């Protein structure tokens, strides 16, 4: 899996010589060595051969070179209207998008830039694997999207949606 399920803003580290907080013994000494912080500043998204994938992250992410992100503004008569977020622009945190690229893998890095305005986006997403809600149909990006020009959605038949993926939820 990729992505995260939270968005930490700080870290607190406490190193002590005693198991009792605020206590210690006379002449205590503490040597700390080799502390290393390792964190990811982005995620890698493997791209299927059809050239389309979906994505949902909890941080603002820069659209990498060679890719375009899309959000959907309406679904009518089986067609979805897509609006582009071009390479170099920022996808807002907690925004479900479709990704188009001919590359086999893309890296989405965190971005401090002002994110694109995606008002009206009908795509939803999840950060964790989750069960579908009763009373709704779910449509996911179909594996039948055979050209890089035409993504297609299919009614999802499973019971559990995959983490970090986008979907369209329609009341039955």
JSON list of C-alpha atoms in Angstrom, two decimals:
[
{"chain": "A", "resi": 1, "resn": "UNK", "atom": "CA", "xyz": [0.00, 0.00, 0.00]},
{"chain": "A", "resi": 2, "resn": "UNK", "atom": "CA", "xyz": [1.02, 3.57, -0.35]},
{"chain": "A", "resi": 3, "resn": "UNK", "atom": "CA", "xyz": [0.05, 6.86, 1.18]},
{"chain": "A", "resi": 4, "resn": "UNK", "atom": "CA", "xyz": [-0.70, 7.62, 4.77]},
{"chain": "A", "resi": 5, "resn": "UNK", "atom": "CA", "xyz": [-3.75, 7.62, 7.02]},
{"chain": "A", "resi": 6, "resn": "UNK", "atom": "CA", "xyz": [-2.82, 10.73, 8.98]},
{"chain": "A", "resi": 7, "resn": "UNK", "atom": "CA", "xyz": [-1.10, 14.05, 8.47]},
{"chain": "A", "resi": 8, "resn": "UNK", "atom": "CA", "xyz": [1.24, 14.76, 11.41]},
{"chain": "A", "resi": 9, "resn": "UNK", "atom": "CA", "xyz": [2.25, 18.36, 12.01]},
{"chain": "A", "resi": 10, "resn": "UNK", "atom": "CA", "xyz": [4.88, 17.87, 14.72]},
{"chain": "A", "resi": 11, "resn": "UNK", "atom": "CA", "xyz": [6.84, 15.28, 16.67]},
{"chain": "A", "resi": 12, "resn": "UNK", "atom": "CA", "xyz": [7.61, 15.05, 20.38]},
{"chain": "A", "resi": 13, "resn": "UNK", "atom": "CA", "xyz": [10.57, 12.98, 21.53]},
{"chain": "A", "resi": 14, "resn": "UNK", "atom": "CA", "xyz": [11.34, 12.35, 25.19]},
{"chain": "A", "resi": 15, "resn": "UNK", "atom": "CA", "xyz": [14.64, 10.78, 26.23]},
{"chain": "A", "resi": 16, "resn": "UNK", "atom": "CA", "xyz": [15.15, 10.22, 29.97]},
{"chain": "A", "resi": 17, "resn": "UNK", "atom": "CA", "xyz": [17.48, 8.47, 32.42]},
{"chain": "A", "resi": 18, "resn": "UNK", "atom": "CA", "xyz": [14.65, 7.26, 34.63]},
{"chain": "A", "resi": 19, "resn": "UNK", "atom": "CA", "xyz": [11.36, 5.41, 34.16]},
{"chain": "A", "resi": 20, "resn": "UNK", "atom": "CA", "xyz": [9.63, 7.86, 36.53]},
{"chain": "A", "resi": 21, "resn": "UNK", "atom": "CA", "xyz": [8.85, 11.16, 34.73]},
{"chain": "A", "resi": 22, "resn": "UNK", "atom": "CA", "xyz": [10.75, 14.11, 36.19]},
{"chain": "A", "resi": 23, "resn": "UNK", "atom": "CA", "xyz": [12.83, 11.88, 38.46]},
{"chain": "A", "resi": 24, "resn": "UNK", "atom": "CA", "xyz": [16.45, 10.91, 38.25]},
{"chain": "A", "resi": 25, "resn": "UNK", "atom": "CA", "xyz": [19.47, 10.08, 40.32]},
{"chain": "A", "resi": 26, "resn": "UNK", "atom": "CA", "xyz": [22.36, 12.28, 41.33]},
{"chain": "A", "resi": 27, "resn": "UNK", "atom": "CA", "xyz": [25.12, 12.38, 38.73]},
{"chain": "A", "resi": 28, "resn": "UNK", "atom": "CA", "xyz": [22.92, 10.77, 36.05]},
{"chain": "A", "resi": 29, "resn": "UNK", "atom": "CA", "xyz": [24.38, 11.00, 32.60]},
{"chain": "A", "resi": 30, "resn": "UNK", "atom": "CA", "xyz": [22.73, 10.31, 29.29]},
{"chain": "A", "resi": 31, "resn": "UNK", "atom": "CA", "xyz": [24.45, 9.85, 25.97]},
{"chain": "A", "resi": 32, "resn": "UNK", "atom": "CA", "xyz": [22.31, 9.79, 22.85]},
{"chain": "A", "resi": 33, "resn": "UNK", "atom": "CA", "xyz": [23.80, 8.82, 19.53]},
{"chain": "A", "resi": 34, "resn": "UNK", "atom": "CA", "xyz": [22.62, 7.83, 16.08]},
{"chain": "A", "resi": 35, "resn": "UNK", "atom": "CA", "xyz": [19.09, 9.22, 16.08]},
{"chain": "A", "resi": 36, "resn": "UNK", "atom": "CA", "xyz": [17.79, 9.28, 12.55]},
{"chain": "A", "resi": 37, "resn": "UNK", "atom": "CA", "xyz": [14.44, 10.48, 11.23]},
{"chain": "A", "resi": 38, "resn": "UNK", "atom": "CA", "xyz": [13.25, 8.77, 8.07]},
{"chain": "A", "resi": 39, "resn": "UNK", "atom": "CA", "xyz": [10.05, 9.91, 6.45]},
{"chain": "A", "resi": 40, "resn": "UNK", "atom": "CA", "xyz": [8.53, 9.87, 3.03]},
{"chain": "A", "resi": 41, "resn": "UNK", "atom": "CA", "xyz": [7.83, 13.13, 1.27]},
{"chain": "A", "resi": 42, "resn": "UNK", "atom": "CA", "xyz": [5.69, 11.46, -1.36]},
{"chain": "A", "resi": 43, "resn": "UNK", "atom": "CA", "xyz": [4.36, 8.21, -2.77]},
{"chain": "A", "resi": 44, "resn": "UNK", "atom": "CA", "xyz": [4.99, 6.10, -5.84]},
{"chain": "A", "resi": 45, "resn": "UNK", "atom": "CA", "xyz": [1.95, 5.19, -7.92]},
{"chain": "A", "resi": 46, "resn": "UNK", "atom": "CA", "xyz": [2.36, 2.24, -10.30]},
{"chain": "A", "resi": 47, "resn": "UNK", "atom": "CA", "xyz": [0.45, 2.96, -13.50]},
{"chain": "A", "resi": 48, "resn": "UNK", "atom": "CA", "xyz": [-1.41, 0.18, -15.33]},
{"chain": "A", "resi": 49, "resn": "UNK", "atom": "CA", "xyz": [-0.79, -0.29, -19.05]},
{"chain": "A", "resi": 50, "resn": "UNK", "atom": "CA", "xyz": [-4.12, 1.37, -19.87]},
{"chain": "A", "resi": 51, "resn": "UNK", "atom": "CA", "xyz": [-2.62, 4.70, -18.73]},
{"chain": "A", "resi": 52, "resn": "UNK", "atom": "CA", "xyz": [-5.28, 5.50, -16.09]},
{"chain": "A", "resi": 53, "resn": "UNK", "atom": "CA", "xyz": [-5.35, 5.12, -12.31]},
{"chain": "A", "resi": 54, "resn": "UNK", "atom": "CA", "xyz": [-7.16, 6.72, -9.41]},
{"chain": "A", "resi": 55, "resn": "UNK", "atom": "CA", "xyz": [-5.65, 8.33, -6.33]},
{"chain": "A", "resi": 56, "resn": "UNK", "atom": "CA", "xyz": [-6.70, 9.69, -2.94]},
{"chain": "A", "resi": 57, "resn": "UNK", "atom": "CA", "xyz": [-4.12, 11.17, -0.53]},
{"chain": "A", "resi": 58, "resn": "UNK", "atom": "CA", "xyz": [-4.33, 13.09, 2.74]},
{"chain": "A", "resi": 59, "resn": "UNK", "atom": "CA", "xyz": [-1.72, 15.69, 1.73]},
{"chain": "A", "resi": 60, "resn": "UNK", "atom": "CA", "xyz": [-1.41, 18.29, -1.02]},
{"chain": "A", "resi": 61, "resn": "UNK", "atom": "CA", "xyz": [0.46, 16.54, -3.84]},
{"chain": "A", "resi": 62, "resn": "UNK", "atom": "CA", "xyz": [2.22, 17.97, -6.88]},
{"chain": "A", "resi": 63, "resn": "UNK", "atom": "CA", "xyz": [1.15, 16.44, -10.20]},
{"chain": "A", "resi": 64, "resn": "UNK", "atom": "CA", "xyz": [4.41, 15.01, -11.61]},
{"chain": "A", "resi": 65, "resn": "UNK", "atom": "CA", "xyz": [5.79, 15.77, -15.06]},
{"chain": "A", "resi": 66, "resn": "UNK", "atom": "CA", "xyz": [4.30, 13.49, -17.70]},
{"chain": "A", "resi": 67, "resn": "UNK", "atom": "CA", "xyz": [0.97, 13.16, -15.87]},
{"chain": "A", "resi": 68, "resn": "UNK", "atom": "CA", "xyz": [-2.37, 14.92, -15.66]},
{"chain": "A", "resi": 69, "resn": "UNK", "atom": "CA", "xyz": [-4.78, 14.65, -12.75]},
{"chain": "A", "resi": 70, "resn": "UNK", "atom": "CA", "xyz": [-8.53, 14.96, -13.31]},
{"chain": "A", "resi": 71, "resn": "UNK", "atom": "CA", "xyz": [-11.49, 15.52, -11.05]},
{"chain": "A", "resi": 72, "resn": "UNK", "atom": "CA", "xyz": [-15.07, 14.74, -12.12]},
{"chain": "A", "resi": 73, "resn": "UNK", "atom": "CA", "xyz": [-17.78, 17.39, -12.02]},
{"chain": "A", "resi": 74, "resn": "UNK", "atom": "CA", "xyz": [-20.82, 15.39, -13.13]},
{"chain": "A", "resi": 75, "resn": "UNK", "atom": "CA", "xyz": [-22.03, 11.99, -14.22]},
{"chain": "A", "resi": 76, "resn": "UNK", "atom": "CA", "xyz": [-24.84, 12.02, -16.76]},
{"chain": "A", "resi": 77, "resn": "UNK", "atom": "CA", "xyz": [-26.20, 9.22, -18.98]},
{"chain": "A", "resi": 78, "resn": "UNK", "atom": "CA", "xyz": [-23.18, 7.09, -18.14]},
{"chain": "A", "resi": 79, "resn": "UNK", "atom": "CA", "xyz": [-20.64, 9.79, -18.99]},
{"chain": "A", "resi": 80, "resn": "UNK", "atom": "CA", "xyz": [-18.39, 11.64, -16.56]},
{"chain": "A", "resi": 81, "resn": "UNK", "atom": "CA", "xyz": [-17.20, 15.21, -17.17]},
{"chain": "A", "resi": 82, "resn": "UNK", "atom": "CA", "xyz": [-13.52, 15.60, -16.27]},
{"chain": "A", "resi": 83, "resn": "UNK", "atom": "CA", "xyz": [-11.61, 18.78, -15.39]},
{"chain": "A", "resi": 84, "resn": "UNK", "atom": "CA", "xyz": [-7.79, 18.74, -15.64]},
{"chain": "A", "resi": 85, "resn": "UNK", "atom": "CA", "xyz": [-5.15, 19.59, -13.05]},
{"chain": "A", "resi": 86, "resn": "UNK", "atom": "CA", "xyz": [-1.97, 19.83, -15.18]},
{"chain": "A", "resi": 87, "resn": "UNK", "atom": "CA", "xyz": [1.54, 18.69, -14.27]},
{"chain": "A", "resi": 88, "resn": "UNK", "atom": "CA", "xyz": [3.23, 21.03, -11.82]},
{"chain": "A", "resi": 89, "resn": "UNK", "atom": "CA", "xyz": [-0.03, 22.05, -10.13]},
{"chain": "A", "resi": 90, "resn": "UNK", "atom": "CA", "xyz": [-1.10, 20.81, -6.70]},
{"chain": "A", "resi": 91, "resn": "UNK", "atom": "CA", "xyz": [-3.91, 18.34, -5.93]},
{"chain": "A", "resi": 92, "resn": "UNK", "atom": "CA", "xyz": [-5.66, 19.35, -2.68]},
{"chain": "A", "resi": 93, "resn": "UNK", "atom": "CA", "xyz": [-5.36, 17.01, 0.31]},
{"chain": "A", "resi": 94, "resn": "UNK", "atom": "CA", "xyz": [-8.29, 14.59, 0.71]},
{"chain": "A", "resi": 95, "resn": "UNK", "atom": "CA", "xyz": [-9.32, 14.96, -2.93]},
{"chain": "A", "resi": 96, "resn": "UNK", "atom": "CA", "xyz": [-10.06, 11.95, -5.11]},
{"chain": "A", "resi": 97, "resn": "UNK", "atom": "CA", "xyz": [-8.66, 12.23, -8.65]},
{"chain": "A", "resi": 98, "resn": "UNK", "atom": "CA", "xyz": [-8.00, 10.21, -11.78]},
{"chain": "A", "resi": 99, "resn": "UNK", "atom": "CA", "xyz": [-4.44, 10.13, -13.09]},
{"chain": "A", "resi": 100, "resn": "UNK", "atom": "CA", "xyz": [-3.48, 9.83, -16.76]},
{"chain": "A", "resi": 101, "resn": "UNK", "atom": "CA", "xyz": [0.07, 9.03, -17.86]},
{"chain": "A", "resi": 102, "resn": "UNK", "atom": "CA", "xyz": [1.97, 6.82, -20.29]},
{"chain": "A", "resi": 103, "resn": "UNK", "atom": "CA", "xyz": [4.70, 6.26, -17.67]},
{"chain": "A", "resi": 104, "resn": "UNK", "atom": "CA", "xyz": [4.84, 2.98, -15.76]},
{"chain": "A", "resi": 105, "resn": "UNK", "atom": "CA", "xyz": [5.21, 4.69, -12.37]},
{"chain": "A", "resi": 106, "resn": "UNK", "atom": "CA", "xyz": [4.75, 8.20, -11.00]},
{"chain": "A", "resi": 107, "resn": "UNK", "atom": "CA", "xyz": [5.98, 9.86, -7.80]},
{"chain": "A", "resi": 108, "resn": "UNK", "atom": "CA", "xyz": [3.60, 12.28, -6.10]},
{"chain": "A", "resi": 109, "resn": "UNK", "atom": "CA", "xyz": [5.51, 14.60, -3.77]},
{"chain": "A", "resi": 110, "resn": "UNK", "atom": "CA", "xyz": [4.04, 16.76, -1.04]},
{"chain": "A", "resi": 111, "resn": "UNK", "atom": "CA", "xyz": [3.42, 20.33, -2.13]},
{"chain": "A", "resi": 112, "resn": "UNK", "atom": "CA", "xyz": [3.26, 23.62, -0.25]},
{"chain": "A", "resi": 113, "resn": "UNK", "atom": "CA", "xyz": [1.83, 25.41, -3.31]},
{"chain": "A", "resi": 114, "resn": "UNK", "atom": "CA", "xyz": [-1.78, 26.56, -3.32]},
{"chain": "A", "resi": 115, "resn": "UNK", "atom": "CA", "xyz": [-3.87, 23.60, -4.48]},
{"chain": "A", "resi": 116, "resn": "UNK", "atom": "CA", "xyz": [-6.16, 23.66, -7.50]},
{"chain": "A", "resi": 117, "resn": "UNK", "atom": "CA", "xyz": [-9.81, 24.62, -7.01]},
{"chain": "A", "resi": 118, "resn": "UNK", "atom": "CA", "xyz": [-11.79, 21.37, -7.34]},
{"chain": "A", "resi": 119, "resn": "UNK", "atom": "CA", "xyz": [-15.24, 22.58, -6.33]},
{"chain": "A", "resi": 120, "resn": "UNK", "atom": "CA", "xyz": [-17.95, 20.29, -7.61]},
{"chain": "A", "resi": 121, "resn": "UNK", "atom": "CA", "xyz": [-15.78, 17.15, -7.59]},
{"chain": "A", "resi": 122, "resn": "UNK", "atom": "CA", "xyz": [-18.09, 14.11, -7.45]},
{"chain": "A", "resi": 123, "resn": "UNK", "atom": "CA", "xyz": [-15.27, 11.64, -6.89]},
{"chain": "A", "resi": 124, "resn": "UNK", "atom": "CA", "xyz": [-14.87, 10.28, -3.37]},
{"chain": "A", "resi": 125, "resn": "UNK", "atom": "CA", "xyz": [-11.94, 8.41, -1.90]},
{"chain": "A", "resi": 126, "resn": "UNK", "atom": "CA", "xyz": [-10.70, 6.44, 1.06]},
{"chain": "A", "resi": 127, "resn": "UNK", "atom": "CA", "xyz": [-7.37, 6.34, 2.89]},
{"chain": "A", "resi": 128, "resn": "UNK", "atom": "CA", "xyz": [-7.94, 2.82, 4.20]},
{"chain": "A", "resi": 129, "resn": "UNK", "atom": "CA", "xyz": [-9.60, -0.31, 2.88]},
{"chain": "A", "resi": 130, "resn": "UNK", "atom": "CA", "xyz": [-13.25, 0.07, 3.82]},
{"chain": "A", "resi": 131, "resn": "UNK", "atom": "CA", "xyz": [-16.54, -1.72, 3.35]},
{"chain": "A", "resi": 132, "resn": "UNK", "atom": "CA", "xyz": [-19.20, -0.29, 1.06]},
{"chain": "A", "resi": 133, "resn": "UNK", "atom": "CA", "xyz": [-22.17, 1.46, 2.64]},
{"chain": "A", "resi": 134, "resn": "UNK", "atom": "CA", "xyz": [-25.58, -0.14, 2.12]},
{"chain": "A", "resi": 135, "resn": "UNK", "atom": "CA", "xyz": [-27.99, 1.79, -0.09]},
{"chain": "A", "resi": 136, "resn": "UNK", "atom": "CA", "xyz": [-25.33, 3.02, -2.55]},
{"chain": "A", "resi": 137, "resn": "UNK", "atom": "CA", "xyz": [-23.82, 1.82, -5.80]},
{"chain": "A", "resi": 138, "resn": "UNK", "atom": "CA", "xyz": [-20.09, 2.39, -6.23]},
{"chain": "A", "resi": 139, "resn": "UNK", "atom": "CA", "xyz": [-18.38, 2.99, -9.56]},
{"chain": "A", "resi": 140, "resn": "UNK", "atom": "CA", "xyz": [-14.62, 2.57, -9.88]},
{"chain": "A", "resi": 141, "resn": "UNK", "atom": "CA", "xyz": [-12.15, 3.11, -12.69]},
{"chain": "A", "resi": 142, "resn": "UNK", "atom": "CA", "xyz": [-12.53, 0.05, -14.87]},
{"chain": "A", "resi": 143, "resn": "UNK", "atom": "CA", "xyz": [-9.74, -2.24, -15.98]},
{"chain": "A", "resi": 144, "resn": "UNK", "atom": "CA", "xyz": [-11.48, -2.10, -19.36]},
{"chain": "A", "resi": 145, "resn": "UNK", "atom": "CA", "xyz": [-10.03, 1.38, -19.97]},
{"chain": "A", "resi": 146, "resn": "UNK", "atom": "CA", "xyz": [-8.01, 0.20, -22.95]},
{"chain": "A", "resi": 147, "resn": "UNK", "atom": "CA", "xyz": [-6.80, 3.47, -24.42]},
{"chain": "A", "resi": 148, "resn": "UNK", "atom": "CA", "xyz": [-5.15, 6.45, -22.82]},
{"chain": "A", "resi": 149, "resn": "UNK", "atom": "CA", "xyz": [-7.93, 8.60, -24.33]},
{"chain": "A", "resi": 150, "resn": "UNK", "atom": "CA", "xyz": [-10.98, 7.00, -22.70]},
{"chain": "A", "resi": 151, "resn": "UNK", "atom": "CA", "xyz": [-11.19, 6.07, -19.03]},
{"chain": "A", "resi": 152, "resn": "UNK", "atom": "CA", "xyz": [-14.28, 4.12, -18.10]},
{"chain": "A", "resi": 153, "resn": "UNK", "atom": "CA", "xyz": [-16.07, 3.37, -14.86]},
{"chain": "A", "resi": 154, "resn": "UNK", "atom": "CA", "xyz": [-17.73, 0.11, -13.88]},
{"chain": "A", "resi": 155, "resn": "UNK", "atom": "CA", "xyz": [-20.11, -0.76, -11.08]},
{"chain": "A", "resi": 156, "resn": "UNK", "atom": "CA", "xyz": [-18.00, -2.24, -8.29]},
{"chain": "A", "resi": 157, "resn": "UNK", "atom": "CA", "xyz": [-19.12, -5.75, -7.37]},
{"chain": "A", "resi": 158, "resn": "UNK", "atom": "CA", "xyz": [-16.84, -6.31, -4.36]},
{"chain": "A", "resi": 159, "resn": "UNK", "atom": "CA", "xyz": [-17.66, -5.49, -0.75]},
{"chain": "A", "resi": 160, "resn": "UNK", "atom": "CA", "xyz": [-14.47, -3.68, 0.24]},
{"chain": "A", "resi": 161, "resn": "UNK", "atom": "CA", "xyz": [-12.98, -0.60, -1.44]},
{"chain": "A", "resi": 162, "resn": "UNK", "atom": "CA", "xyz": [-9.19, -0.31, -1.76]},
{"chain": "A", "resi": 163, "resn": "UNK", "atom": "CA", "xyz": [-7.18, 2.28, 0.14]},
{"chain": "A", "resi": 164, "resn": "UNK", "atom": "CA", "xyz": [-6.01, 5.47, -1.60]},
{"chain": "A", "resi": 165, "resn": "UNK", "atom": "CA", "xyz": [-8.42, 4.97, -4.52]},
{"chain": "A", "resi": 166, "resn": "UNK", "atom": "CA", "xyz": [-11.18, 7.10, -5.96]},
{"chain": "A", "resi": 167, "resn": "UNK", "atom": "CA", "xyz": [-14.78, 6.08, -6.67]},
{"chain": "A", "resi": 168, "resn": "UNK", "atom": "CA", "xyz": [-18.18, 7.57, -7.46]},
{"chain": "A", "resi": 169, "resn": "UNK", "atom": "CA", "xyz": [-20.93, 6.79, -4.97]},
{"chain": "A", "resi": 170, "resn": "UNK", "atom": "CA", "xyz": [-24.55, 6.94, -6.17]},
{"chain": "A", "resi": 171, "resn": "UNK", "atom": "CA", "xyz": [-27.64, 6.44, -3.99]},
{"chain": "A", "resi": 172, "resn": "UNK", "atom": "CA", "xyz": [-29.61, 3.37, -5.17]}
]
